[in-house]
Amino acid sequence: MYIILWFFLIICVIPHNAFAIPKTIAKIVQTFEGKHKKKKANPKAKLNKANDKCKDALPIDTSASPTGDAEEAPVVVPEQVSEEAPKNEPASVSSEASSSANAVEGTPNAVEGTPNAVEGAPNAVEDAPQNEPTKAEQARLGIDKAIKDRKLVKHPATWYYRGVIYDQLLREQITSQAAPDLLNEALAAYEEAKKLSVLSSQFHSFALGNIAALWNYYLEKGIAYSLQESFDQAVDHFAVCRRIIPEEPTPLLYTAIVYHNNDKPEEALRYYSDYLQDKGSVQNKEAYPAVFRAMADIQYNKLKKFDEAITLLDTTLVTFPLHNELLEEKLLIYKDANKIEEYEASLATVVSNKNKEVESCYAYAYFLENQGRIEEAISYYQQILKLKPNQHNTLRQMGLLFYNEAIKAYAIVQKLDGQIKQLGTGGGITEDLWSLIGVNVKQPFSYPLGTALTEKIVMYSVHPFFSSTTFVVHDGPLMQSSGIGNLRISDRIKADSLDDTSTLYRYIAKKIAVELLCYNRVQTIIELERFLAKSLHYLEMAYMQNKKDKTITQALYYNYFYLKKYGSAKRMLSIMQRQKQYVSQEDDPFFTEK
């Protein structure tokens, strides 16, 4: 009851026009909106797209994005209030006009991070006759006059829309000498709108949203300049980002990357350090290992400081243990410095202790894996899992190790298929049209091609006229079938009197070679399926601990598919698509064009 009375008093006592947009400002907005109809843009999506392009060209993972209000603030404009009946909320112009106006439908449609002049959005300057001021310039005259009015100057709408107008002028004249002044005016207007409005009011939140969109706009342009290798312009735009939202450290990281790519190691190190020391970067700690790796790369490859690089990596590994990127960088530095034996010895010494730690075992296993000593690596990974059965990094690494071994086995199968196909085509040797010669492998053994046939273990039997001639390869002493007469060719083989240039000799050798290749192919396929099954076992356990790891989800999908678990593969594909992760034939390591 008291709440209802309180609400009634609020409605009756407070004048309706206290929250309404002044009519003078509404008319200025109508003037401004005339030539600014443009498609809505999503600044966040634009930034992510630019970031994806940037990652391919930059030395480290730059997935950092703005946080807090700088990223999340909605870019919307107050609802319009008609001149005849003002409402209780701030508004702009008519709803019909709002569909075409940046200032009215998220004013910051012009401010949503999409540069009109750069990306081809409609521009008032293009359609206006020469020497005639644009709608934004006309609105500027009106809004500059409005702030001199003693009443309007105290209304947040005046300053908010002044920020919107100057924001649009800035985008239209972004390459002109007037751009810095326009930026100053836009930011000052937004700040004044925030001061004059209540913290939870629309104008306050809209001003924050537009500032965030302006930040995105400059960040995106800076990234674009860095991709074009226009490094000075990129650095300038990132510096403007720091002015717009000083507490957001992401521009520091991009500036460091630009200097890194531009072969300015000292400047890059300074900005990397500034980024790490900024309090705002704590919200993006997952980027730290990539930053430290980039710094180690500079120390060793640019400044030629081996000890400093290794010390930096060792210190970082204390904070981020079992991190593959850091271990990989350390291995690469030792390898480049021709100190790989020294590195292995130090790792082996640590793991030989009775009280060995998981971190040292993992580092040694990772080293062995990258050196191609797979069986040794597996044994150390398994030691870790005995100590900590649910250790995520180890489960993940084991799953990917067997997955990579399956890919290697598949490549061998493809190679064997090609060899079998090549040997199976004529090659100048008369075909066995009557199938008189057959070859089969009873037990596997090493069969080096090109050696004399008499060095092979062959049993040759002949049934004249209607029986087929059979060669059987054994892994044992020479055997001779009983009850078979007429071993003339066999005798010649054993006596080494069969000419190795004869058609018969070459044909027999080819038949044996094809049979052995087929046998090896079958064995490799069995091994491939075994690798996939083991990979699936470990990856499923790792996936249960982290369902957002895209590497795991993709490997799981192909495991399910090629193990013919089509239902599981379909479910995993649906999960990937919901996470906006898509795969194609180019992503399939087991796909080969026919």
PDB file of N, CA and C in Angstrom, residues 392-483:
ATOM      1  N   HIS A 392      44.282 -32.851 -15.828  1.00  0.00           N
ATOM      2  CA  HIS A 392      43.698 -32.482 -17.128  1.00  0.00           C
ATOM      3  C   HIS A 392      44.739 -32.360 -18.239  1.00  0.00           C
ATOM      4  N   ASN A 393      45.821 -31.622 -17.993  1.00  0.00           N
ATOM      5  CA  ASN A 393      46.812 -31.400 -19.047  1.00  0.00           C
ATOM      6  C   ASN A 393      47.377 -32.713 -19.572  1.00  0.00           C
ATOM      7  N   THR A 394      47.605 -33.667 -18.656  1.00  0.00           N
ATOM      8  CA  THR A 394      48.178 -34.953 -19.065  1.00  0.00           C
ATOM      9  C   THR A 394      47.166 -35.774 -19.854  1.00  0.00           C
ATOM     10  N   LEU A 395      45.916 -35.795 -19.395  1.00  0.00           N
ATOM     11  CA  LEU A 395      44.875 -36.502 -20.143  1.00  0.00           C
ATOM     12  C   LEU A 395      44.743 -35.924 -21.549  1.00  0.00           C
ATOM     13  N   ARG A 396      44.736 -34.618 -21.626  1.00  0.00           N
ATOM     14  CA  ARG A 396      44.619 -33.944 -22.924  1.00  0.00           C
ATOM     15  C   ARG A 396      45.800 -34.283 -23.815  1.00  0.00           C
ATOM     16  N   GLN A 397      47.006 -34.221 -23.247  1.00  0.00           N
ATOM     17  CA  GLN A 397      48.198 -34.465 -24.050  1.00  0.00           C
ATOM     18  C   GLN A 397      48.266 -35.910 -24.525  1.00  0.00           C
ATOM     19  N   MET A 398      47.877 -36.853 -23.663  1.00  0.00           N
ATOM     20  CA  MET A 398      47.862 -38.268 -24.060  1.00  0.00           C
ATOM     21  C   MET A 398      46.860 -38.490 -25.190  1.00  0.00           C
ATOM     22  N   GLY A 399      45.685 -37.882 -25.057  1.00  0.00           N
ATOM     23  CA  GLY A 399      44.680 -38.027 -26.107  1.00  0.00           C
ATOM     24  C   GLY A 399      45.161 -37.481 -27.434  1.00  0.00           C
ATOM     25  N   LEU A 400      45.794 -36.312 -27.408  1.00  0.00           N
ATOM     26  CA  LEU A 400      46.292 -35.714 -28.647  1.00  0.00           C
ATOM     27  C   LEU A 400      47.503 -36.462 -29.187  1.00  0.00           C
ATOM     28  N   LEU A 401      48.312 -37.029 -28.291  1.00  0.00           N
ATOM     29  CA  LEU A 401      49.464 -37.820 -28.746  1.00  0.00           C
ATOM     30  C   LEU A 401      48.992 -39.012 -29.573  1.00  0.00           C
ATOM     31  N   PHE A 402      48.041 -39.789 -29.041  1.00  0.00           N
ATOM     32  CA  PHE A 402      47.540 -40.952 -29.782  1.00  0.00           C
ATOM     33  C   PHE A 402      46.780 -40.515 -31.036  1.00  0.00           C
ATOM     34  N   TYR A 403      46.117 -39.377 -30.967  1.00  0.00           N
ATOM     35  CA  TYR A 403      45.420 -38.836 -32.139  1.00  0.00           C
ATOM     36  C   TYR A 403      46.420 -38.524 -33.251  1.00  0.00           C
ATOM     37  N   ASN A 404      47.542 -37.908 -32.898  1.00  0.00           N
ATOM     38  CA  ASN A 404      48.579 -37.599 -33.886  1.00  0.00           C
ATOM     39  C   ASN A 404      49.231 -38.865 -34.428  1.00  0.00           C
ATOM     40  N   GLU A 405      49.385 -39.878 -33.568  1.00  0.00           N
ATOM     41  CA  GLU A 405      49.931 -41.154 -34.037  1.00  0.00           C
ATOM     42  C   GLU A 405      48.974 -41.823 -35.023  1.00  0.00           C
ATOM     43  N   ALA A 406      47.673 -41.669 -34.798  1.00  0.00           N
ATOM     44  CA  ALA A 406      46.689 -42.206 -35.743  1.00  0.00           C
ATOM     45  C   ALA A 406      46.798 -41.505 -37.090  1.00  0.00           C
ATOM     46  N   ILE A 407      47.024 -40.204 -37.062  1.00  0.00           N
ATOM     47  CA  ILE A 407      47.188 -39.451 -38.311  1.00  0.00           C
ATOM     48  C   ILE A 407      48.423 -39.936 -39.061  1.00  0.00           C
ATOM     49  N   LYS A 408      49.515 -40.181 -38.336  1.00  0.00           N
ATOM     50  CA  LYS A 408      50.736 -40.702 -38.968  1.00  0.00           C
ATOM     51  C   LYS A 408      50.487 -42.078 -39.569  1.00  0.00           C
ATOM     52  N   ALA A 409      49.764 -42.939 -38.837  1.00  0.00           N
ATOM     53  CA  ALA A 409      49.465 -44.280 -39.345  1.00  0.00           C
ATOM     54  C   ALA A 409      48.616 -44.197 -40.609  1.00  0.00           C
ATOM     55  N   TYR A 410      47.689 -43.254 -40.633  1.00  0.00           N
ATOM     56  CA  TYR A 410      46.857 -43.090 -41.824  1.00  0.00           C
ATOM     57  C   TYR A 410      47.701 -42.668 -43.022  1.00  0.00           C
ATOM     58  N   ALA A 411      48.675 -41.805 -42.795  1.00  0.00           N
ATOM     59  CA  ALA A 411      49.568 -41.386 -43.882  1.00  0.00           C
ATOM     60  C   ALA A 411      50.352 -42.580 -44.423  1.00  0.00           C
ATOM     61  N   ILE A 412      50.755 -43.495 -43.534  1.00  0.00           N
ATOM     62  CA  ILE A 412      51.469 -44.705 -43.977  1.00  0.00           C
ATOM     63  C   ILE A 412      50.556 -45.575 -44.825  1.00  0.00           C
ATOM     64  N   VAL A 413      49.295 -45.713 -44.412  1.00  0.00           N
ATOM     65  CA  VAL A 413      48.332 -46.502 -45.194  1.00  0.00           C
ATOM     66  C   VAL A 413      48.178 -45.918 -46.588  1.00  0.00           C
ATOM     67  N   GLN A 414      48.083 -44.593 -46.674  1.00  0.00           N
ATOM     68  CA  GLN A 414      47.966 -43.944 -47.979  1.00  0.00           C
ATOM     69  C   GLN A 414      49.192 -44.214 -48.845  1.00  0.00           C
ATOM     70  N   LYS A 415      50.352 -44.199 -48.233  1.00  0.00           N
ATOM     71  CA  LYS A 415      51.587 -44.473 -48.967  1.00  0.00           C
ATOM     72  C   LYS A 415      51.620 -45.917 -49.457  1.00  0.00           C
ATOM     73  N   LEU A 416      51.204 -46.853 -48.599  1.00  0.00           N
ATOM     74  CA  LEU A 416      51.163 -48.264 -48.992  1.00  0.00           C
ATOM     75  C   LEU A 416      50.166 -48.486 -50.118  1.00  0.00           C
ATOM     76  N   ASP A 417      49.035 -47.804 -50.061  1.00  0.00           N
ATOM     77  CA  ASP A 417      48.050 -47.916 -51.145  1.00  0.00           C
ATOM     78  C   ASP A 417      48.664 -47.507 -52.481  1.00  0.00           C
ATOM     79  N   GLY A 418      49.426 -46.420 -52.455  1.00  0.00           N
ATOM     80  CA  GLY A 418      50.073 -45.969 -53.683  1.00  0.00           C
ATOM     81  C   GLY A 418      51.091 -46.968 -54.198  1.00  0.00           C
ATOM     82  N   GLN A 419      51.864 -47.574 -53.296  1.00  0.00           N
ATOM     83  CA  GLN A 419      52.862 -48.565 -53.716  1.00  0.00           C
ATOM     84  C   GLN A 419      52.194 -49.812 -54.270  1.00  0.00           C
ATOM     85  N   ILE A 420      51.117 -50.244 -53.624  1.00  0.00           N
ATOM     86  CA  ILE A 420      50.394 -51.429 -54.106  1.00  0.00           C
ATOM     87  C   ILE A 420      49.808 -51.168 -55.484  1.00  0.00           C
ATOM     88  N   LYS A 421      49.245 -49.981 -55.659  1.00  0.00           N
ATOM     89  CA  LYS A 421      48.670 -49.634 -56.958  1.00  0.00           C
ATOM     90  C   LYS A 421      49.740 -49.587 -58.037  1.00  0.00           C
ATOM     91  N   GLN A 422      50.897 -49.041 -57.683  1.00  0.00           N
ATOM     92  CA  GLN A 422      51.989 -48.944 -58.653  1.00  0.00           C
ATOM     93  C   GLN A 422      52.515 -50.324 -59.043  1.00  0.00           C
ATOM     94  N   LEU A 423      52.691 -51.214 -58.062  1.00  0.00           N
ATOM     95  CA  LEU A 423      53.183 -52.561 -58.360  1.00  0.00           C
ATOM     96  C   LEU A 423      52.136 -53.404 -59.062  1.00  0.00           C
ATOM     97  N   GLY A 424      50.870 -53.083 -58.835  1.00  0.00           N
ATOM     98  CA  GLY A 424      49.812 -53.890 -59.427  1.00  0.00           C
ATOM     99  C   GLY A 424      49.551 -53.586 -60.878  1.00  0.00           C
ATOM    100  N   THR A 425      50.168 -52.558 -61.436  1.00  0.00           N
ATOM    101  CA  THR A 425      49.984 -52.230 -62.850  1.00  0.00           C
ATOM    102  C   THR A 425      51.168 -52.734 -63.643  1.00  0.00           C
ATOM    103  N   GLY A 426      50.917 -53.495 -64.712  1.00  0.00           N
ATOM    104  CA  GLY A 426      51.881 -54.101 -65.628  1.00  0.00           C
ATOM    105  C   GLY A 426      53.341 -53.849 -65.404  1.00  0.00           C
ATOM    106  N   GLY A 427      53.822 -52.699 -65.829  1.00  0.00           N
ATOM    107  CA  GLY A 427      55.235 -52.392 -65.701  1.00  0.00           C
ATOM    108  C   GLY A 427      56.108 -53.238 -66.606  1.00  0.00           C
ATOM    109  N   GLY A 428      55.579 -53.707 -67.744  1.00  0.00           N
ATOM    110  CA  GLY A 428      56.402 -54.470 -68.682  1.00  0.00           C
ATOM    111  C   GLY A 428      56.488 -55.950 -68.359  1.00  0.00           C
ATOM    112  N   ILE A 429      55.810 -56.396 -67.298  1.00  0.00           N
ATOM    113  CA  ILE A 429      55.867 -57.808 -66.919  1.00  0.00           C
ATOM    114  C   ILE A 429      54.594 -58.490 -67.390  1.00  0.00           C
ATOM    115  N   THR A 430      54.741 -59.641 -68.001  1.00  0.00           N
ATOM    116  CA  THR A 430      53.596 -60.381 -68.516  1.00  0.00           C
ATOM    117  C   THR A 430      52.652 -60.749 -67.383  1.00  0.00           C
ATOM    118  N   GLU A 431      51.357 -60.516 -67.586  1.00  0.00           N
ATOM    119  CA  GLU A 431      50.391 -60.827 -66.541  1.00  0.00           C
ATOM    120  C   GLU A 431      50.156 -62.332 -66.469  1.00  0.00           C
ATOM    121  N   ASP A 432      49.801 -62.777 -65.258  1.00  0.00           N
ATOM    122  CA  ASP A 432      49.517 -64.192 -65.020  1.00  0.00           C
ATOM    123  C   ASP A 432      48.042 -64.428 -65.317  1.00  0.00           C
ATOM    124  N   LEU A 433      47.724 -64.570 -66.616  1.00  0.00           N
ATOM    125  CA  LEU A 433      46.330 -64.631 -67.036  1.00  0.00           C
ATOM    126  C   LEU A 433      45.611 -65.856 -66.490  1.00  0.00           C
ATOM    127  N   TRP A 434      46.316 -66.952 -66.269  1.00  0.00           N
ATOM    128  CA  TRP A 434      45.684 -68.191 -65.813  1.00  0.00           C
ATOM    129  C   TRP A 434      45.829 -68.399 -64.303  1.00  0.00           C
ATOM    130  N   SER A 435      46.340 -67.345 -63.595  1.00  0.00           N
ATOM    131  CA  SER A 435      46.521 -67.422 -62.138  1.00  0.00           C
ATOM    132  C   SER A 435      47.334 -68.636 -61.736  1.00  0.00           C
ATOM    133  N   LEU A 436      48.409 -68.869 -62.459  1.00  0.00           N
ATOM    134  CA  LEU A 436      49.257 -70.013 -62.152  1.00  0.00           C
ATOM    135  C   LEU A 436      50.166 -69.744 -60.955  1.00  0.00           C
ATOM    136  N   ILE A 437      50.418 -68.433 -60.677  1.00  0.00           N
ATOM    137  CA  ILE A 437      51.319 -68.097 -59.582  1.00  0.00           C
ATOM    138  C   ILE A 437      50.529 -67.346 -58.517  1.00  0.00           C
ATOM    139  N   GLY A 438      50.515 -67.868 -57.311  1.00  0.00           N
ATOM    140  CA  GLY A 438      49.835 -67.199 -56.208  1.00  0.00           C
ATOM    141  C   GLY A 438      50.801 -67.018 -55.052  1.00  0.00           C
ATOM    142  N   VAL A 439      50.641 -65.956 -54.313  1.00  0.00           N
ATOM    143  CA  VAL A 439      51.532 -65.682 -53.188  1.00  0.00           C
ATOM    144  C   VAL A 439      50.679 -65.318 -51.978  1.00  0.00           C
ATOM    145  N   ASN A 440      50.999 -65.878 -50.822  1.00  0.00           N
ATOM    146  CA  ASN A 440      50.359 -65.420 -49.588  1.00  0.00           C
ATOM    147  C   ASN A 440      51.362 -65.439 -48.459  1.00  0.00           C
ATOM    148  N   VAL A 441      51.134 -64.560 -47.490  1.00  0.00           N
ATOM    149  CA  VAL A 441      52.063 -64.418 -46.375  1.00  0.00           C
ATOM    150  C   VAL A 441      51.493 -65.146 -45.167  1.00  0.00           C
ATOM    151  N   LYS A 442      52.275 -66.078 -44.619  1.00  0.00           N
ATOM    152  CA  LYS A 442      51.839 -66.827 -43.449  1.00  0.00           C
ATOM    153  C   LYS A 442      52.201 -66.108 -42.155  1.00  0.00           C
ATOM    154  N   GLN A 443      53.383 -65.560 -42.081  1.00  0.00           N
ATOM    155  CA  GLN A 443      53.829 -64.837 -40.897  1.00  0.00           C
ATOM    156  C   GLN A 443      54.590 -63.593 -41.348  1.00  0.00           C
ATOM    157  N   PRO A 444      54.486 -62.520 -40.571  1.00  0.00           N
ATOM    158  CA  PRO A 444      55.199 -61.299 -40.977  1.00  0.00           C
ATOM    159  C   PRO A 444      56.697 -61.423 -40.787  1.00  0.00           C
ATOM    160  N   PHE A 445      57.426 -60.862 -41.700  1.00  0.00           N
ATOM    161  CA  PHE A 445      58.871 -60.771 -41.531  1.00  0.00           C
ATOM    162  C   PHE A 445      59.382 -59.672 -42.441  1.00  0.00           C
ATOM    163  N   SER A 446      60.581 -59.213 -42.158  1.00  0.00           N
ATOM    164  CA  SER A 446      61.158 -58.131 -42.947  1.00  0.00           C
ATOM    165  C   SER A 446      61.480 -58.628 -44.338  1.00  0.00           C
ATOM    166  N   TYR A 447      60.954 -57.937 -45.348  1.00  0.00           N
ATOM    167  CA  TYR A 447      61.168 -58.364 -46.731  1.00  0.00           C
ATOM    168  C   TYR A 447      61.777 -57.208 -47.500  1.00  0.00           C
ATOM    169  N   PRO A 448      63.117 -57.076 -47.506  1.00  0.00           N
ATOM    170  CA  PRO A 448      63.744 -55.977 -48.253  1.00  0.00           C
ATOM    171  C   PRO A 448      63.657 -56.207 -49.743  1.00  0.00           C
ATOM    172  N   LEU A 449      63.011 -55.310 -50.453  1.00  0.00           N
ATOM    173  CA  LEU A 449      62.867 -55.464 -51.896  1.00  0.00           C
ATOM    174  C   LEU A 449      64.212 -55.263 -52.588  1.00  0.00           C
ATOM    175  N   GLY A 450      64.395 -55.956 -53.711  1.00  0.00           N
ATOM    176  CA  GLY A 450      65.594 -55.763 -54.518  1.00  0.00           C
ATOM    177  C   GLY A 450      66.683 -56.783 -54.268  1.00  0.00           C
ATOM    178  N   THR A 451      66.571 -57.584 -53.204  1.00  0.00           N
ATOM    179  CA  THR A 451      67.593 -58.609 -52.964  1.00  0.00           C
ATOM    180  C   THR A 451      67.279 -59.845 -53.786  1.00  0.00           C
ATOM    181  N   ALA A 452      68.226 -60.740 -53.858  1.00  0.00           N
ATOM    182  CA  ALA A 452      68.061 -61.939 -54.691  1.00  0.00           C
ATOM    183  C   ALA A 452      66.935 -62.806 -54.153  1.00  0.00           C
ATOM    184  N   LEU A 453      66.193 -63.402 -55.044  1.00  0.00           N
ATOM    185  CA  LEU A 453      65.061 -64.228 -54.640  1.00  0.00           C
ATOM    186  C   LEU A 453      65.509 -65.426 -53.816  1.00  0.00           C
ATOM    187  N   THR A 454      66.718 -65.923 -54.061  1.00  0.00           N
ATOM    188  CA  THR A 454      67.201 -67.098 -53.325  1.00  0.00           C
ATOM    189  C   THR A 454      67.433 -66.786 -51.854  1.00  0.00           C
ATOM    190  N   GLU A 455      67.473 -65.496 -51.473  1.00  0.00           N
ATOM    191  CA  GLU A 455      67.638 -65.136 -50.067  1.00  0.00           C
ATOM    192  C   GLU A 455      66.306 -65.180 -49.318  1.00  0.00           C
ATOM    193  N   LYS A 456      65.227 -65.366 -50.073  1.00  0.00           N
ATOM    194  CA  LYS A 456      63.917 -65.447 -49.452  1.00  0.00           C
ATOM    195  C   LYS A 456      63.596 -66.897 -49.109  1.00  0.00           C
ATOM    196  N   ILE A 457      62.635 -67.047 -48.225  1.00  0.00           N
ATOM    197  CA  ILE A 457      62.235 -68.380 -47.798  1.00  0.00           C
ATOM    198  C   ILE A 457      61.007 -68.752 -48.610  1.00  0.00           C
ATOM    199  N   VAL A 458      61.180 -69.632 -49.590  1.00  0.00           N
ATOM    200  CA  VAL A 458      60.130 -69.892 -50.563  1.00  0.00           C
ATOM    201  C   VAL A 458      59.900 -71.393 -50.695  1.00  0.00           C
ATOM    202  N   MET A 459      58.656 -71.781 -50.712  1.00  0.00           N
ATOM    203  CA  MET A 459      58.313 -73.150 -51.067  1.00  0.00           C
ATOM    204  C   MET A 459      57.583 -73.093 -52.399  1.00  0.00           C
ATOM    205  N   TYR A 460      58.061 -73.873 -53.356  1.00  0.00           N
ATOM    206  CA  TYR A 460      57.506 -73.826 -54.707  1.00  0.00           C
ATOM    207  C   TYR A 460      56.953 -75.198 -55.048  1.00  0.00           C
ATOM    208  N   SER A 461      55.731 -75.268 -55.447  1.00  0.00           N
ATOM    209  CA  SER A 461      55.136 -76.559 -55.817  1.00  0.00           C
ATOM    210  C   SER A 461      54.445 -76.431 -57.157  1.00  0.00           C
ATOM    211  N   VAL A 462      54.464 -77.527 -57.914  1.00  0.00           N
ATOM    212  CA  VAL A 462      53.893 -77.508 -59.256  1.00  0.00           C
ATOM    213  C   VAL A 462      52.944 -78.689 -59.415  1.00  0.00           C
ATOM    214  N   HIS A 463      51.730 -78.385 -59.837  1.00  0.00           N
ATOM    215  CA  HIS A 463      50.802 -79.425 -60.265  1.00  0.00           C
ATOM    216  C   HIS A 463      50.601 -79.202 -61.757  1.00  0.00           C
ATOM    217  N   PRO A 464      51.171 -80.049 -62.580  1.00  0.00           N
ATOM    218  CA  PRO A 464      51.149 -79.806 -64.036  1.00  0.00           C
ATOM    219  C   PRO A 464      49.733 -79.640 -64.577  1.00  0.00           C
ATOM    220  N   PHE A 465      49.634 -78.835 -65.587  1.00  0.00           N
ATOM    221  CA  PHE A 465      48.437 -78.610 -66.377  1.00  0.00           C
ATOM    222  C   PHE A 465      47.315 -77.901 -65.620  1.00  0.00           C
ATOM    223  N   PHE A 466      46.615 -78.600 -64.754  1.00  0.00           N
ATOM    224  CA  PHE A 466      45.381 -78.032 -64.210  1.00  0.00           C
ATOM    225  C   PHE A 466      45.525 -77.447 -62.799  1.00  0.00           C
ATOM    226  N   SER A 467      46.623 -77.684 -62.150  1.00  0.00           N
ATOM    227  CA  SER A 467      46.797 -77.149 -60.797  1.00  0.00           C
ATOM    228  C   SER A 467      47.547 -75.821 -60.861  1.00  0.00           C
ATOM    229  N   SER A 468      47.264 -74.937 -59.913  1.00  0.00           N
ATOM    230  CA  SER A 468      47.939 -73.639 -59.894  1.00  0.00           C
ATOM    231  C   SER A 468      49.271 -73.754 -59.187  1.00  0.00           C
ATOM    232  N   THR A 469      50.201 -72.931 -59.610  1.00  0.00           N
ATOM    233  CA  THR A 469      51.508 -72.861 -58.979  1.00  0.00           C
ATOM    234  C   THR A 469      51.410 -71.909 -57.787  1.00  0.00           C
ATOM    235  N   THR A 470      51.977 -72.259 -56.646  1.00  0.00           N
ATOM    236  CA  THR A 470      51.834 -71.453 -55.435  1.00  0.00           C
ATOM    237  C   THR A 470      53.183 -71.154 -54.815  1.00  0.00           C
ATOM    238  N   PHE A 471      53.389 -69.896 -54.496  1.00  0.00           N
ATOM    239  CA  PHE A 471      54.544 -69.484 -53.701  1.00  0.00           C
ATOM    240  C   PHE A 471      54.022 -69.126 -52.309  1.00  0.00           C
ATOM    241  N   VAL A 472      54.584 -69.719 -51.267  1.00  0.00           N
ATOM    242  CA  VAL A 472      54.186 -69.432 -49.903  1.00  0.00           C
ATOM    243  C   VAL A 472      55.386 -68.870 -49.168  1.00  0.00           C
ATOM    244  N   VAL A 473      55.251 -67.670 -48.599  1.00  0.00           N
ATOM    245  CA  VAL A 473      56.344 -67.032 -47.880  1.00  0.00           C
ATOM    246  C   VAL A 473      56.229 -67.411 -46.409  1.00  0.00           C
ATOM    247  N   HIS A 474      57.294 -67.970 -45.840  1.00  0.00           N
ATOM    248  CA  HIS A 474      57.304 -68.406 -44.449  1.00  0.00           C
ATOM    249  C   HIS A 474      58.384 -67.672 -43.679  1.00  0.00           C
ATOM    250  N   ASP A 475      58.185 -67.572 -42.368  1.00  0.00           N
ATOM    251  CA  ASP A 475      59.222 -67.051 -41.489  1.00  0.00           C
ATOM    252  C   ASP A 475      59.901 -68.243 -40.818  1.00  0.00           C
ATOM    253  N   GLY A 476      60.512 -69.087 -41.584  1.00  0.00           N
ATOM    254  CA  GLY A 476      61.135 -70.303 -41.080  1.00  0.00           C
ATOM    255  C   GLY A 476      62.047 -70.905 -42.132  1.00  0.00           C
ATOM    256  N   PRO A 477      62.589 -72.067 -41.863  1.00  0.00           N
ATOM    257  CA  PRO A 477      63.497 -72.693 -42.845  1.00  0.00           C
ATOM    258  C   PRO A 477      62.760 -73.093 -44.107  1.00  0.00           C
ATOM    259  N   LEU A 478      63.528 -73.347 -45.162  1.00  0.00           N
ATOM    260  CA  LEU A 478      62.947 -73.731 -46.449  1.00  0.00           C
ATOM    261  C   LEU A 478      62.178 -75.035 -46.307  1.00  0.00           C
ATOM    262  N   MET A 479      60.949 -75.028 -46.798  1.00  0.00           N
ATOM    263  CA  MET A 479      60.099 -76.211 -46.702  1.00  0.00           C
ATOM    264  C   MET A 479      59.780 -76.688 -48.110  1.00  0.00           C
ATOM    265  N   GLN A 480      59.547 -78.000 -48.209  1.00  0.00           N
ATOM    266  CA  GLN A 480      59.229 -78.570 -49.515  1.00  0.00           C
ATOM    267  C   GLN A 480      58.029 -79.477 -49.349  1.00  0.00           C
ATOM    268  N   SER A 481      57.000 -79.270 -50.144  1.00  0.00           N
ATOM    269  CA  SER A 481      55.798 -80.089 -50.052  1.00  0.00           C
ATOM    270  C   SER A 481      56.112 -81.515 -50.481  1.00  0.00           C
ATOM    271  N   SER A 482      55.542 -82.446 -49.754  1.00  0.00           N
ATOM    272  CA  SER A 482      55.771 -83.864 -50.088  1.00  0.00           C
ATOM    273  C   SER A 482      54.772 -84.315 -51.134  1.00  0.00           C
ATOM    274  N   GLY A 483      55.176 -85.322 -51.857  1.00  0.00           N
ATOM    275  CA  GLY A 483      54.269 -85.885 -52.845  1.00  0.00           C
ATOM    276  C   GLY A 483      54.119 -85.059 -54.088  1.00  0.00           C
TER     277      GLY A 483
END
